[in-house]
Coordinates of C-alpha atoms in Angstrom, one line a residue:
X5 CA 40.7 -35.6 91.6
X6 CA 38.7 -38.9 91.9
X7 CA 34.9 -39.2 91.0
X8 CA 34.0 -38.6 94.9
X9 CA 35.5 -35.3 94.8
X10 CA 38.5 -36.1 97.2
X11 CA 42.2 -36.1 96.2
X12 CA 43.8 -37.3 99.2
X13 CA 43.0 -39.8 101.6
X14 CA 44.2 -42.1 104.7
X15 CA 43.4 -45.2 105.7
X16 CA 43.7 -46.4 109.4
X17 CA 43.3 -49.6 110.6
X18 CA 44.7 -52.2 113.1
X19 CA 46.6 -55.4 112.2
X20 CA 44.3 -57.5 110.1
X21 CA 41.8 -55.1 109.9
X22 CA 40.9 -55.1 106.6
X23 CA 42.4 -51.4 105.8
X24 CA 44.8 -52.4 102.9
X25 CA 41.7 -54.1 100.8
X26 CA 39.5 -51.3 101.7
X27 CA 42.3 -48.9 100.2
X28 CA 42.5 -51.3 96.9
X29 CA 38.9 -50.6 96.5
X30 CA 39.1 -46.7 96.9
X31 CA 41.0 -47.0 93.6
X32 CA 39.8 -49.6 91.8
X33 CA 38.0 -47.3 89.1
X34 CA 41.5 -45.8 88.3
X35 CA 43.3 -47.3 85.0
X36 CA 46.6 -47.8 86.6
X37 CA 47.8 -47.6 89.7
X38 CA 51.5 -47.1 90.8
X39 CA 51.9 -48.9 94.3
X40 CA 54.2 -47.1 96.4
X41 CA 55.4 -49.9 98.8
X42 CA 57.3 -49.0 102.6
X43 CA 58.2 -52.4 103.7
X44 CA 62.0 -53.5 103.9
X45 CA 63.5 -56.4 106.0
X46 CA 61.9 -59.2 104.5
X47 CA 64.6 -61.0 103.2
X48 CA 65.2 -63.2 106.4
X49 CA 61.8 -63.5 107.6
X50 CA 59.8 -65.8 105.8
X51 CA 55.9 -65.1 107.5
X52 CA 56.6 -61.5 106.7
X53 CA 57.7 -62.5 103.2
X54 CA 54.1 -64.1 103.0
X55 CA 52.5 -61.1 103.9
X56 CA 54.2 -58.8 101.5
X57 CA 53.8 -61.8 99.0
X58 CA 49.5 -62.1 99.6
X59 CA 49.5 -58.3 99.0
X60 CA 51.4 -58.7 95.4
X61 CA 48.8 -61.0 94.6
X62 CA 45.7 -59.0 95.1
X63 CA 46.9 -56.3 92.9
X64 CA 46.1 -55.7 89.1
X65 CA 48.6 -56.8 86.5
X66 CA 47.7 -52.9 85.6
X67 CA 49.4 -51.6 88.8
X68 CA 53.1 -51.1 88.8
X69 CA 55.1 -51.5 92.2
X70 CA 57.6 -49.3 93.0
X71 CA 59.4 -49.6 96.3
X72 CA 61.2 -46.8 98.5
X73 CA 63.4 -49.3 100.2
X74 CA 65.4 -48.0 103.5
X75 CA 65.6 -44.1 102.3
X76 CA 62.2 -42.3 103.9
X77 CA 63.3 -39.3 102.3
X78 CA 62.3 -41.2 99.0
X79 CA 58.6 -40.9 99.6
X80 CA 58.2 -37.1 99.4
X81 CA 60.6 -37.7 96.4
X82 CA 57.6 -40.1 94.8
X83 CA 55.1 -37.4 96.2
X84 CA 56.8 -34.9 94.1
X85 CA 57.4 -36.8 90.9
X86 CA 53.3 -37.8 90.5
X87 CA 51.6 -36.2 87.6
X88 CA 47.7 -35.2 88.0
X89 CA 46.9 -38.3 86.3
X90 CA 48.5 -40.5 88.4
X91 CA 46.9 -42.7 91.1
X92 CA 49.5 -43.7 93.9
X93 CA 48.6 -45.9 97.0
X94 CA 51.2 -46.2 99.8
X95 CA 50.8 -49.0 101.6
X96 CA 51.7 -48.7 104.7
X97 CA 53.5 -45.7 106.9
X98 CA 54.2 -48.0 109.4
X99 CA 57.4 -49.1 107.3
X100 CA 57.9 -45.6 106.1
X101 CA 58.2 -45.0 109.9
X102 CA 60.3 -47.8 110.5
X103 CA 62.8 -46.7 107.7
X104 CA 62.6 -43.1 109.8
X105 CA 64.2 -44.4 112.7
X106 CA 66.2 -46.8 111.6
X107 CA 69.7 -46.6 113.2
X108 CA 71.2 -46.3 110.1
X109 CA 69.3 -43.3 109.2
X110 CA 70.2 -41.4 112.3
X111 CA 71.1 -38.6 113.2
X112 CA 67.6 -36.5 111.6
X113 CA 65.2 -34.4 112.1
X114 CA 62.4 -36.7 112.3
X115 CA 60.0 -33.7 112.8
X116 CA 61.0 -31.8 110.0
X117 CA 61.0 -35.2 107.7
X118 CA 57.2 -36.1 109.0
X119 CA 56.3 -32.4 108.0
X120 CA 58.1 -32.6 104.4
X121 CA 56.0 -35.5 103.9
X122 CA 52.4 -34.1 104.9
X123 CA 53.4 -30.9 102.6
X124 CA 54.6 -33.5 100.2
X125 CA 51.0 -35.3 100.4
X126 CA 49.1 -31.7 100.8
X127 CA 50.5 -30.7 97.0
X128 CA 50.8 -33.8 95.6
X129 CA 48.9 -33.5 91.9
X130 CA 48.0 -36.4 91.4
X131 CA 45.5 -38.5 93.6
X132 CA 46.6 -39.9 96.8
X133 CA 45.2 -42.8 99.0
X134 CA 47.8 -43.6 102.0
X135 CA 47.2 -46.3 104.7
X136 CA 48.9 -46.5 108.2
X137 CA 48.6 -48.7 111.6
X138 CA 46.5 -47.2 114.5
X139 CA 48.5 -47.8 117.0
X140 CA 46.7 -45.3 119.7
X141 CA 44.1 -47.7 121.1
X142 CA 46.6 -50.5 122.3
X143 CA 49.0 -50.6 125.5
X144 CA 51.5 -48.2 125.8
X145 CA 54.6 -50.6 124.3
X146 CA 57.0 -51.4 127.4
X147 CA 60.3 -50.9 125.5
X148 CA 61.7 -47.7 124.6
X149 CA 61.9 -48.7 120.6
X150 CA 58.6 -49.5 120.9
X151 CA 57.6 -46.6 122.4
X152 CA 59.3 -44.4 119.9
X153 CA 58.0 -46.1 116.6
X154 CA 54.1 -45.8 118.8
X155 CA 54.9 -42.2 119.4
X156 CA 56.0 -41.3 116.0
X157 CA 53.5 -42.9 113.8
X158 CA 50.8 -41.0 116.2
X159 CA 52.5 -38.3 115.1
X160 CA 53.1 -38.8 111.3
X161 CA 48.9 -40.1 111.1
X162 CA 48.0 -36.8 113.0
X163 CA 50.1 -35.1 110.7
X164 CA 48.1 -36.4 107.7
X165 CA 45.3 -36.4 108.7
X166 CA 45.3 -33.1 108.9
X167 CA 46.4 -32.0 105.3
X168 CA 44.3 -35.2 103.7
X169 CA 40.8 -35.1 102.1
X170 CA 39.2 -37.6 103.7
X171 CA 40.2 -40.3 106.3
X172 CA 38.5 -43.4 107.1
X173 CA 39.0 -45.9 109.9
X174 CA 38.7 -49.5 109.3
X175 CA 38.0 -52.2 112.2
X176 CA 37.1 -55.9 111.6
X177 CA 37.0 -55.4 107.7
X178 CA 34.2 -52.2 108.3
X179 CA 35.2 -49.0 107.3
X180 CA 33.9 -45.6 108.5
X181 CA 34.8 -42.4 107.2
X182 CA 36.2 -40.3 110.3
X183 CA 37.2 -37.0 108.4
X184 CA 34.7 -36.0 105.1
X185 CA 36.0 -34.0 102.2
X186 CA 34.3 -30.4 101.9
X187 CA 31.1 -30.7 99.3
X188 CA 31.0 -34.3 100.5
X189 CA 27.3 -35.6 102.3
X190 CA 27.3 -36.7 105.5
X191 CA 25.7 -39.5 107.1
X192 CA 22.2 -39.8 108.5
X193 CA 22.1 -41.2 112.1
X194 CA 21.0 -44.3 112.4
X195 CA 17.9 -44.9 115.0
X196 CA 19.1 -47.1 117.9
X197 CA 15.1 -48.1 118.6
X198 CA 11.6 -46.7 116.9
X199 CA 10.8 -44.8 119.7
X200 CA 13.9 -42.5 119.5
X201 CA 13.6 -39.2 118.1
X202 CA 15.6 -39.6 114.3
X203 CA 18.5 -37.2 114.2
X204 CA 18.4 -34.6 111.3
X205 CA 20.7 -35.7 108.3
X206 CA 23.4 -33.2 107.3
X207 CA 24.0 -33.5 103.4
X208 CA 26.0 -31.1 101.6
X209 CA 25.2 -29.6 98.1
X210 CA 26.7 -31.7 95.1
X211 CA 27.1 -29.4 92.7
X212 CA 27.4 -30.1 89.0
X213 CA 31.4 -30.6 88.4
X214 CA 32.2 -33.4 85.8
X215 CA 35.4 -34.8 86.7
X216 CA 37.2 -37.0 83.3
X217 CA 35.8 -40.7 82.7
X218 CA 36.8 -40.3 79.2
X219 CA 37.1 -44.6 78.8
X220 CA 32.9 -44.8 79.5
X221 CA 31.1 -44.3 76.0
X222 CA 27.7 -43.6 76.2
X223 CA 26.0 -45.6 73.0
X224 CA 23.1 -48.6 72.3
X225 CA 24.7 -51.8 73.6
X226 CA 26.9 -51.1 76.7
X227 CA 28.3 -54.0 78.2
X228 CA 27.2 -53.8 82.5
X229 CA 27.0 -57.0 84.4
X230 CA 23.8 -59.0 85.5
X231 CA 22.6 -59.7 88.8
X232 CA 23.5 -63.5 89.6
X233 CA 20.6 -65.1 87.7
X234 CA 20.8 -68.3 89.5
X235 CA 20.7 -66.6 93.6
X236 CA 17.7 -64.8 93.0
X237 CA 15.1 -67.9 91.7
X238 CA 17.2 -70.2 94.5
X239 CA 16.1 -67.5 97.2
X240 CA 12.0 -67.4 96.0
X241 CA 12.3 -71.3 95.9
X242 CA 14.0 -71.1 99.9
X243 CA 10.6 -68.9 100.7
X244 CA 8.7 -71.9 100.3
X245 CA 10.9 -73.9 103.1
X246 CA 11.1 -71.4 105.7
X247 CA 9.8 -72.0 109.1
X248 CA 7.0 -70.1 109.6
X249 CA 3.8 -70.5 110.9
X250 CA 1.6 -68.2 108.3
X251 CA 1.7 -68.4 104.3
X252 CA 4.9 -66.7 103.7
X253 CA 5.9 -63.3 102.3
X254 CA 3.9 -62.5 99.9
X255 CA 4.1 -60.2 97.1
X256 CA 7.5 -58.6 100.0
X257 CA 9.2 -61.8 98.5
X258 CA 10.1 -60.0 95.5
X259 CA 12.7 -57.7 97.6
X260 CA 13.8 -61.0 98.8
X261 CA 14.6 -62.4 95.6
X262 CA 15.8 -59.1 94.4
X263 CA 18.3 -58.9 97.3
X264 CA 19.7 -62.3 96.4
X265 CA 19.9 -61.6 92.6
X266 CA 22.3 -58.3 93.4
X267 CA 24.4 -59.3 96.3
X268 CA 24.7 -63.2 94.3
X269 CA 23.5 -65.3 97.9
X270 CA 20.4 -66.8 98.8
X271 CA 20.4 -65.4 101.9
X272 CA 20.6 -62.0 101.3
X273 CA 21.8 -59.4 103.8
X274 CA 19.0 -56.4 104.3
X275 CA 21.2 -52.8 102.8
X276 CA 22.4 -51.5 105.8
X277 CA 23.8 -48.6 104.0
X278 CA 21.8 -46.3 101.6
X279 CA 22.0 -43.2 100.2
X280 CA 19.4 -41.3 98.6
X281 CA 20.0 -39.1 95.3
X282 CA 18.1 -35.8 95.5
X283 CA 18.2 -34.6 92.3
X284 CA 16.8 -30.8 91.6
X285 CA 16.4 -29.7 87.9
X286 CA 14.8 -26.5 86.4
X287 CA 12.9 -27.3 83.2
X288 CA 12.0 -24.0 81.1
X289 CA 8.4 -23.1 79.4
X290 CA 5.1 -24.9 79.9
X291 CA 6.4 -27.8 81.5
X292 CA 6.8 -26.1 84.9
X293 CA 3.2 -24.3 84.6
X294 CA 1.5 -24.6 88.1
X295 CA 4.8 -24.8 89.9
X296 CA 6.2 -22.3 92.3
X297 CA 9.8 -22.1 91.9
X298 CA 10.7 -20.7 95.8
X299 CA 8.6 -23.2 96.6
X300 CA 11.0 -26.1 95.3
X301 CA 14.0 -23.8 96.1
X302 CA 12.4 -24.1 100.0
X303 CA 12.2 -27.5 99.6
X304 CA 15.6 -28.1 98.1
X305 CA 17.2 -25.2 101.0
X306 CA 15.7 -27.7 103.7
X307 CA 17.1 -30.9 102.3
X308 CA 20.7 -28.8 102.1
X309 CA 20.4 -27.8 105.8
X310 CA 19.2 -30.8 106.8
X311 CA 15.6 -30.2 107.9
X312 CA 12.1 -31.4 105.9
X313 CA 10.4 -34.5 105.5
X314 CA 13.0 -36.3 102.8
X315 CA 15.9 -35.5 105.6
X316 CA 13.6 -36.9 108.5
X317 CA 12.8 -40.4 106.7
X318 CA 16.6 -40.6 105.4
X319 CA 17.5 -40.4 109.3
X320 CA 14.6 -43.3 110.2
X321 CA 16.3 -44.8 107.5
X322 CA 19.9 -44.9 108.5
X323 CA 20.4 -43.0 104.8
X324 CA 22.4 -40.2 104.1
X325 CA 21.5 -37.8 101.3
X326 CA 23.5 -36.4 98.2
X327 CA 21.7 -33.0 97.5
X328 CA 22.3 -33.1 93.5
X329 CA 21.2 -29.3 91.5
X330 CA 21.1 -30.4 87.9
X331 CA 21.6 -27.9 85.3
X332 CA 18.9 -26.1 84.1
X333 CA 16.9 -27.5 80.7
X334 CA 15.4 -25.5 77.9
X335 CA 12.0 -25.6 76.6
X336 CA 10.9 -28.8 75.1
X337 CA 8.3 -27.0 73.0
X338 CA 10.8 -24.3 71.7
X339 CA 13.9 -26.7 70.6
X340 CA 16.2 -29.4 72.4
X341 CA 15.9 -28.9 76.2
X342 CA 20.0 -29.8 76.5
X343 CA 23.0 -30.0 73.5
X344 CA 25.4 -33.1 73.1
X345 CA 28.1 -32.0 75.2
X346 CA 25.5 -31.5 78.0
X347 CA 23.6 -34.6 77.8
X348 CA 26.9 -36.4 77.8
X349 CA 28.6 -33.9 80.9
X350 CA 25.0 -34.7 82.9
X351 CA 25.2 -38.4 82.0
X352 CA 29.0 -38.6 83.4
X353 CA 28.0 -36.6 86.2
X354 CA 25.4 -39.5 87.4
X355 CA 27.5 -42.5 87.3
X356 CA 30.0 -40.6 89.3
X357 CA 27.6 -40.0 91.6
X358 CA 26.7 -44.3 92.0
X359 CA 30.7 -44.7 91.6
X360 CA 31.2 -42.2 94.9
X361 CA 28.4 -44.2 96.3
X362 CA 30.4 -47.3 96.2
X363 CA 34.0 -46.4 96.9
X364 CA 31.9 -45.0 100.0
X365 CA 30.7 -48.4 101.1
X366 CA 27.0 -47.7 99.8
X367 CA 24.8 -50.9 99.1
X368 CA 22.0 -49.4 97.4
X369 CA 20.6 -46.4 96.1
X370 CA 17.7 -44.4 96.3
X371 CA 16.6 -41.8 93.5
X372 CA 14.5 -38.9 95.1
X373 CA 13.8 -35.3 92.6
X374 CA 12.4 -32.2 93.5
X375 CA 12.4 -29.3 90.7
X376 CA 10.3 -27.9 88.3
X377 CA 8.9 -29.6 84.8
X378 CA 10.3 -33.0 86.1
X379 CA 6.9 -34.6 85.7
X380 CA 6.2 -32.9 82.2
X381 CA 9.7 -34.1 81.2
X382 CA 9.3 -37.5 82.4
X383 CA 5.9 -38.0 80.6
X384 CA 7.7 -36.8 77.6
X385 CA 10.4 -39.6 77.6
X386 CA 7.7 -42.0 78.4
X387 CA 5.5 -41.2 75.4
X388 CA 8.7 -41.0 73.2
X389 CA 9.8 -44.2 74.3
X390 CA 7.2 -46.3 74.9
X391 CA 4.2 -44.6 72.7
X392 CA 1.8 -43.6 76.0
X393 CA -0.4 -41.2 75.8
X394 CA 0.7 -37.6 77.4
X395 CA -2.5 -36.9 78.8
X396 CA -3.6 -40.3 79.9
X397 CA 0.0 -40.2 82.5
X398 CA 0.9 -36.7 83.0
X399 CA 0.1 -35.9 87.0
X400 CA -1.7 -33.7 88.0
X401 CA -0.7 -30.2 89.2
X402 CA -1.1 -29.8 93.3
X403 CA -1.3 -26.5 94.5
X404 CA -0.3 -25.7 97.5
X405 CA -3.1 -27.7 100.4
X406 CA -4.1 -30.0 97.8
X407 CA -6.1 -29.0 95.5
X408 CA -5.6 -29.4 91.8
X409 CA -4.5 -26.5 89.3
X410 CA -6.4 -27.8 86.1
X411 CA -5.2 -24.9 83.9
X412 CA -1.4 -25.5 84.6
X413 CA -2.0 -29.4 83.8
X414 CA -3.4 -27.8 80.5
X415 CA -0.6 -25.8 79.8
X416 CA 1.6 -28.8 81.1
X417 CA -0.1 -31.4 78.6
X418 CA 0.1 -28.6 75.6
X419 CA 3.9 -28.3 76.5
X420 CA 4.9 -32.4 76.3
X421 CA 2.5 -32.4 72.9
X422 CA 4.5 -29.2 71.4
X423 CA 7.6 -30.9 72.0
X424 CA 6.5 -34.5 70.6
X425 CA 5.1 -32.8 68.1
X426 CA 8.3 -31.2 67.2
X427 CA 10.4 -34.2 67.3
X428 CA 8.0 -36.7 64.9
X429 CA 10.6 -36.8 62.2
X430 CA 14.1 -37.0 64.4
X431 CA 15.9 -39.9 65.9
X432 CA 14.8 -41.3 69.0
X433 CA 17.2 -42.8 70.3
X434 CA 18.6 -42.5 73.9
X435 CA 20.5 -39.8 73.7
X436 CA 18.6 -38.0 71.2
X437 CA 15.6 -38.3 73.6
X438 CA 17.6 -36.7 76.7
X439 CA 18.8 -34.0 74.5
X440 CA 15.1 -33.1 72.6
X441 CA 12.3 -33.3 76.1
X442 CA 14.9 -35.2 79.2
X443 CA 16.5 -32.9 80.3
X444 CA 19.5 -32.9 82.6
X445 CA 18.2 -34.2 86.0
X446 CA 16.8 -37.5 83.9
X447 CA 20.4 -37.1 82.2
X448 CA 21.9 -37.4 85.4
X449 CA 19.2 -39.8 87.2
X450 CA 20.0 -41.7 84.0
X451 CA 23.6 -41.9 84.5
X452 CA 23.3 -42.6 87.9
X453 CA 21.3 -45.8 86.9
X454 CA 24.0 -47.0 84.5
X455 CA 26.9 -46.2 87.0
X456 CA 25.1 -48.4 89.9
X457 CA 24.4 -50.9 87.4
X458 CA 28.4 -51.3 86.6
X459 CA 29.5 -50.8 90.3
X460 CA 26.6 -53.7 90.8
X461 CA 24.9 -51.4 93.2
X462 CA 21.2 -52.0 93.4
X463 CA 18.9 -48.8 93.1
X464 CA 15.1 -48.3 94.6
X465 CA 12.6 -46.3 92.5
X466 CA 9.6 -44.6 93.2
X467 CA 9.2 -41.9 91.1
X468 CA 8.5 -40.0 87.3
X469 CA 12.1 -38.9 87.2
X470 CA 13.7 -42.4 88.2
X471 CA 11.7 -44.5 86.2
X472 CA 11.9 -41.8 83.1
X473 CA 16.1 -42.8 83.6
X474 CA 15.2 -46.4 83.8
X475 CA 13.7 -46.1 80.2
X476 CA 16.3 -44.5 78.9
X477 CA 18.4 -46.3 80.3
X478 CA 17.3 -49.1 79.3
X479 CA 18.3 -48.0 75.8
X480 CA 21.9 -47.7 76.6
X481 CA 22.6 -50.6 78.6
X482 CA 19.5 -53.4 79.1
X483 CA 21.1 -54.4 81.9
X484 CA 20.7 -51.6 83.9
X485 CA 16.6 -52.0 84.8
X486 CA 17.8 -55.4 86.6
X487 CA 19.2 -53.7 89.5
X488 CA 16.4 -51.7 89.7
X489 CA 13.5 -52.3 92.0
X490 CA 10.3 -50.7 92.4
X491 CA 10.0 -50.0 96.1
X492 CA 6.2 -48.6 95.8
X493 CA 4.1 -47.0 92.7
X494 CA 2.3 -44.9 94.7
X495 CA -0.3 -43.1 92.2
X496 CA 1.0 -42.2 89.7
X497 CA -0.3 -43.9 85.8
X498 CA 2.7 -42.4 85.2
X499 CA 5.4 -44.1 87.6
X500 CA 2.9 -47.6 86.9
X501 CA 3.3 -47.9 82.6
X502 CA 6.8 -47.0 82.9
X503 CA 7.5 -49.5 85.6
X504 CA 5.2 -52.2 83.3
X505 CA 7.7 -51.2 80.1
X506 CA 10.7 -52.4 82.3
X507 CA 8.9 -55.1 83.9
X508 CA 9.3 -53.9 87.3
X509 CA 6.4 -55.1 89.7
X510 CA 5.6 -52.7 92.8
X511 CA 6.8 -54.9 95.8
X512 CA 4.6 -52.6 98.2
X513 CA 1.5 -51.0 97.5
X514 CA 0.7 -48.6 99.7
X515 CA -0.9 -46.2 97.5
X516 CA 1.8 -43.0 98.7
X517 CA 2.0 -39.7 97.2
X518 CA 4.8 -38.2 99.4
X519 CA 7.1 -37.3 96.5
X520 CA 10.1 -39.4 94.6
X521 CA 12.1 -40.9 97.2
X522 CA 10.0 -40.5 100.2
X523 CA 7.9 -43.5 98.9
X524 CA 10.5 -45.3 98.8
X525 CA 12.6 -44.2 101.7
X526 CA 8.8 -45.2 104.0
X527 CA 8.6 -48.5 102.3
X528 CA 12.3 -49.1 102.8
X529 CA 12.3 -50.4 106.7
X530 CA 9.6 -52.6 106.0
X531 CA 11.7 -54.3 102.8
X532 CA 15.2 -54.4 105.1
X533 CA 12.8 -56.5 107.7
X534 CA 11.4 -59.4 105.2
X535 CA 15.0 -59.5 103.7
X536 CA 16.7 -59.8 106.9
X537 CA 13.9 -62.3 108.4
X538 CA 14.4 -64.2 105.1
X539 CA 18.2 -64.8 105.3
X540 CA 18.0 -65.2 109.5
X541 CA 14.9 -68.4 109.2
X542 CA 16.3 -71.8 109.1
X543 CA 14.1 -74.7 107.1
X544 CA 11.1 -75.9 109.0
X545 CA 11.9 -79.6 110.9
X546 CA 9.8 -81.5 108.5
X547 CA 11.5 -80.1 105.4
X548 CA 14.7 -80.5 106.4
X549 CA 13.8 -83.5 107.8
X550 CA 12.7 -84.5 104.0
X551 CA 16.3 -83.7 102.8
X552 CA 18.4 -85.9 105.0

């Protein structure tokens, strides 16, 4: 099963629209690929020859190419014959469909061989991704061989479709996903103007299964790209020549520059696609003193169903949600909070999560939490790492209207020093400090960061639990914290010396306290705007006029 959780999948598209690159990408993360190709004929027709020939080159000396010629009974053969750690992509049924009716191939049950392939695809162990024409939304054909190949691929894609995972339709190079595998989010609608009621987002519940990235090692010094370090500095400098009648951007700049650095232009495009990470974690002992545990389950039950504030300013947002339970963590003041295997498992699980993001055509990401002890554990990671003092950054403990529980703060603050405390004389490295006071939702979070960094997905911050990853992640790979940006500090001393540690500058300051995510998700429409002004402004006349 692939890191999104889907096995099979199907790719539509029209000619030239983009459907075979888009399938390429759905499994680009696997180590081989075996590239099951339909075509046959080619031999006396040289512009199809080019066609077949541009698709060799865009695959991965990795991939091998095997080819099931004139025989369409060989497909359900290759079906058969995959083991459950292979990776096939068949490219395209429109050939296979060709070889169907073939003269040659005739007299057969055509049914029955469209049905043996979709039970061939339905329990086929190893992972799947098939792409076809869509030949419904054009004239009926006016020949009777053109009606027949229409009317049997409609049938062979509706016969797919329904034993597949997932299915996604691709027009003009833009893909959308049509059919979404079970456990999979759904996406937020997106508001067609301000004044229209946002319609609720409908995530599902991502629970914590760790699907096998055995080739990612976890240790001090891994190797993830930087954002284009020459885009970024060339779009702050192309601020200053825009034509506009105030001062400029301001401090909103930063997003600008930001933008350019991670999608390498200097006129970025503002993320038109986001999804926010909802991470919920239990955290054992004093750390969750003050905090009402059906409380946060409310909270988290709301997000599931697609109700609550988080849901409501994804939808403004055009976001979708991944609802994200974390395992539980241990007692920081009693002994480790998580063991090796499940700071590794929790650490796997978040870059799946930003490599799901991608394949699904995310451009950035948004961590949000909402559990119990996540600020206590935060605090911890930041005093471990960066030498802060507990007390001086742990929040305080809101009860319910507002008002301020000072005893469970105590018991809070007593909790992070026990578990400092007990960890004077051990390693601190990163790992060592997920497994001793993290925990696994800043295991995940942490992962999460590292995984968007390598799939060069940017990531908005806001929060304790966010910027607690970005420290540890930090650690791991130093990369990571440059595809990070602080969307808005809010109030937290907290959220402000972590973000100073990584050198991340609030680009708003608005002074929120809505919760992680929420900050960011409000401050989000306001960023997309200075971006998308920034990259839509031509030079003013007299400076371009100064460059002729």
């Amino acid at each position: 099963m692939s890191v999104d959780r889907w096995n099979t999948a199907l790719v539509l598209g029209g000619i030239r629209s983009g459907k075979s690159a888009f399938a390429e990408e759905l499994v680009a993360d696997a180590a081989s690929v075996r590239y099951v190709a339909t075509a046959v004929g080619a031999e006396d027709d040289p512009e199809w020859m080019g066609r077949i020939e541009a698709h060799q080159r865009r695959r991965p000396q990795t991939w091998s190419t095997e080819e099931t010629g004139p025989d369409p009974a060989r497909l359900a053969a290759v079906l058969a014959e995959a083991k459950p750690d292979e990776t096939l992509l068949i490219d395209d049924l429109g050939g296979w469909v060709a070889a169907l009716l073939d003269p040659a191939n005739q007299p057969q049950d055509d049914v029955a061989m469209v049905a043996a392939l979709a039970e061939a695809v339905r329990e086929c162990a190893g992972r799947v991704v098939l792409v076809s024409p869509e030949v419904g939304l054009s004239l009926v054909p006016a020949t009777v061989v053109g009606r027949a190949f229409a009317d049997a691929l409609g049938t062979t894609n509706q016969a797919l479709a329904a034993v597949v995972d997932r299915v996604a339709l691709v027009v003009a190079g833009q893909h959308t996903w049509i059919k979404a595998a079970a456990g999979r989010p759904r996406p937020a609608q997106q508001l067609v103007a301000p004044s229209v009621e946002p319609t609720p987002v409908q995530p599902a519940t991502i629970q914590s299964d760790f699907s096998d990235i055995s080739d990612i090692v976890f240790e001090s010094g891994m190797d993830l790209p930087m954002p284009d370090q020459d885009a970024g500095p060339d779009a702050h400098d192309r601020l200053g020549t825009l034509d506009l009648t105030g001062a400029g951007l301001g401090a909103l700049g930063e997003a600008v520059e930001f933008a350019a650095a991670t999608q390498g232009t200097v006129t970025p495009q503002p993320w038109s696609a986001v999804r926010v990470l909802l991470l919920s974690g239990t955290h054992a002992g004093g750390s969750g003193a003050g905090t009402d545990p059906a409380d946060v389950d409310r909270r988290v039950a709301e997000a599931e169903a697609g109700t609550g504030p988080l849901i409501r300013l994804a939808g403004q947002a055009g976001a979708d949600v991944a609802v994200v339970r974390a395992a539980g963590s241990g007692a920081m003041e009693d002994g480790p909070v998580l063991d090796a295997g499940e700071v590794e498992a929790a650490l796997r699980h978040g870059w799946q999560l930003a490599a799901a993001a991608r394949a699904d055509g995310k451009d950035a990401l948004v961590i949000a939490a909402c559990g119990t002890g996540a600020e206590a554990a935060a605090t911890a990671v930041l005093a471990a790492t960066t030498g802060a003092e507990p007390v001086a950054v742990l929040p305080r403990v809101l009860a319910a209207g507002g008002t301020i529980d000072d005893n469970a703060w105590m018991v809070r603050c007593a909790a992070v020093r026990d578990g400092l405390h007990r960890i004077r004389t051990k390693s601190r490295g990163a790992l060592d400090i997920l497994a001793q006071v993290g925990g696994a939702d800043v295991a995940v979070a942490t992962g999460a960061l590292l995984g968007a960094a390598a799939h060069r997905l940017p990531v908005l911050l806001d929060g304790p639990v966010g910027i607690a990853a970005g420290l540890v992640a930090r650690d791991l790979g130093s990369q990571a914290r440059h595809w990070c940006l602080l969307a808005d500090a809010g109030t937290s001393e907290l959220v402000q010396q972590g973000a100073d540690v990584l050198g991340l500058t609030p680009v708003t300051e608005l002074g929120l306290d809505l919760g992680e995510g929420l900050n960011a998700l409000t401050a989000l429409p306001v960023l997309r705007t200075v971006i998308g002004l920034a990259g839509a402004l031509p030079t003013h006349p007299a400076l371009a006029e100064n460059t002729d």
